[in-house]
């Protein structure tokens, strides 16, 4: 029988109330890796109770910001010590290259160290008043129990991006990881326990989105939901949190443009296009899936990108030489394939790839696909595919491409390839995207804020600003005048 993983609630592992489990499968080999607890409303209630008790307990409530910084640093160290194990588990679960996951795990402690440094820099301010006797100041307070719901594509990085600022600010957490990647998030909770976090500060309920995820969103004990996932799920969550007047941070989908001007270094731009949409098998929110090439460099770019796509080594994600692993699960493969069909039925030409590659492994493999003769208003260019599928379109003027790039419901990221500084500046000012890369793609760090514009999200992750997503601001007034109140019917300030 497959190994069974249970929830982590109140500092210990706990069987699911229903007694039910679901399987997690290796998408490269189709072997069952383990079974994870299938959480429901009862498990969520137990986890929120544990998190609420921890939030109100003196052992957590009385930690100083400096102590919370130490705890985050210790957790960062432990993640660093377990980096190889965690990278391997992530790769087995979601099929991403072990190489890529090792890279993510190497930089992951830096996220915790960054927020460890911020923990004691969250502060209010003293506000001027109109009366010399009156003192007014603000303070930032933790919110309470934060529900964190995360996707499968970079499970630890995306979860740590929520956990670190939430814990630095003094909140407690209930995390619901994606049903495709439960294992490393459970390991994260175990490592937090080992780092010395009091019981109940970090809880994990595994399970399906419609069950454990929905139960978490519906739980009245939450002070906030921090969600990363698809725009559709994000919209449903936003409707619920808005009706309960609780905050949400939503990091959602994208359909990012990657724009190559006539004055670009086309060889570098071609690598940027490949990095943008074929790295991670295109299973990244920031995938540069809409490639716009100036008509004068269109043929050269297409040739270079096609040549590199055709030489991509597809195979076992655990092998160092592999460049493209499988898609993460069966529905994902079918969805990506169906979009290629939709595109060709709409009139696009499948210029390269899009077929099952000829390899020994039985998993969900797909060649990278390049579509030409597409227009920005086709479904394949309007909807997020979340796979290794790029549409390449020519343009003639900067004004035209700016309009096309912004003509989308999404606003997550954009790439621009040009050697003209003025053009780079103009484009970065006018692109309607939360992140703009000039002559690079997919660069990020814990220091740099990330925000999705339009349907790509609400709220900020990473950077100084993200701390405010996990605090509330209180204004405190103190009257130092102990004399009689002259007129109770006028406001003071
Ligand atoms: P998803 O929306 O299907 O699921 C995300 C999480 O939500 C999972 O844990 C899932 O179980 C849970 N969930 C599903 N239905 C739910 C419901 N009704 N109530 C509560 N929780 C529910 O997304 P996914 O397929 O896991 O991830 C891919 C998506 O995530 C893509 O759209 C991608 O662009 C987006 N993403 C965004 C960012 C970003 O920073 N903007 C980063 C990574 C991924």
CSV table of C-alpha atoms in Angstrom, one decimal, residues 10 32 38 56 81 109 138 148 154 165 206 223 276 283 286 298 301 312 359 363 392 403 437-438 463 480 493:
chain,number,residue,atom,x,y,z
A,10,UNK,CA,-1.8,21.9,16.3
A,32,UNK,CA,1.5,6.3,-7.3
A,38,UNK,CA,-8.7,14.1,2.0
A,56,UNK,CA,-4.4,34.0,21.3
A,81,UNK,CA,19.6,21.8,5.1
A,109,UNK,CA,15.9,30.4,2.4
A,138,UNK,CA,-0.6,54.3,14.5
A,148,UNK,CA,-3.3,30.2,2.5
A,154,UNK,CA,6.0,26.0,-7.6
A,165,UNK,CA,5.3,37.8,5.8
A,206,UNK,CA,-4.5,18.6,2.5
A,223,UNK,CA,-9.1,37.0,9.1
A,276,UNK,CA,9.5,32.6,-21.1
A,283,UNK,CA,3.4,25.9,-16.4
A,286,UNK,CA,4.2,34.5,-16.0
A,298,UNK,CA,9.9,37.9,-37.4
A,301,UNK,CA,13.1,35.0,-34.5
A,312,UNK,CA,14.8,20.8,-26.4
A,359,UNK,CA,10.2,8.7,-25.4
A,363,UNK,CA,3.8,10.2,-18.5
A,392,UNK,CA,4.1,34.2,-32.6
A,403,UNK,CA,-2.2,48.2,-28.0
A,437,UNK,CA,11.2,42.9,-18.0
A,438,UNK,CA,13.5,44.6,-20.4
A,463,UNK,CA,9.0,43.3,-1.2
A,480,UNK,CA,-3.1,64.2,28.0
A,493,UNK,CA,-8.5,66.2,16.9
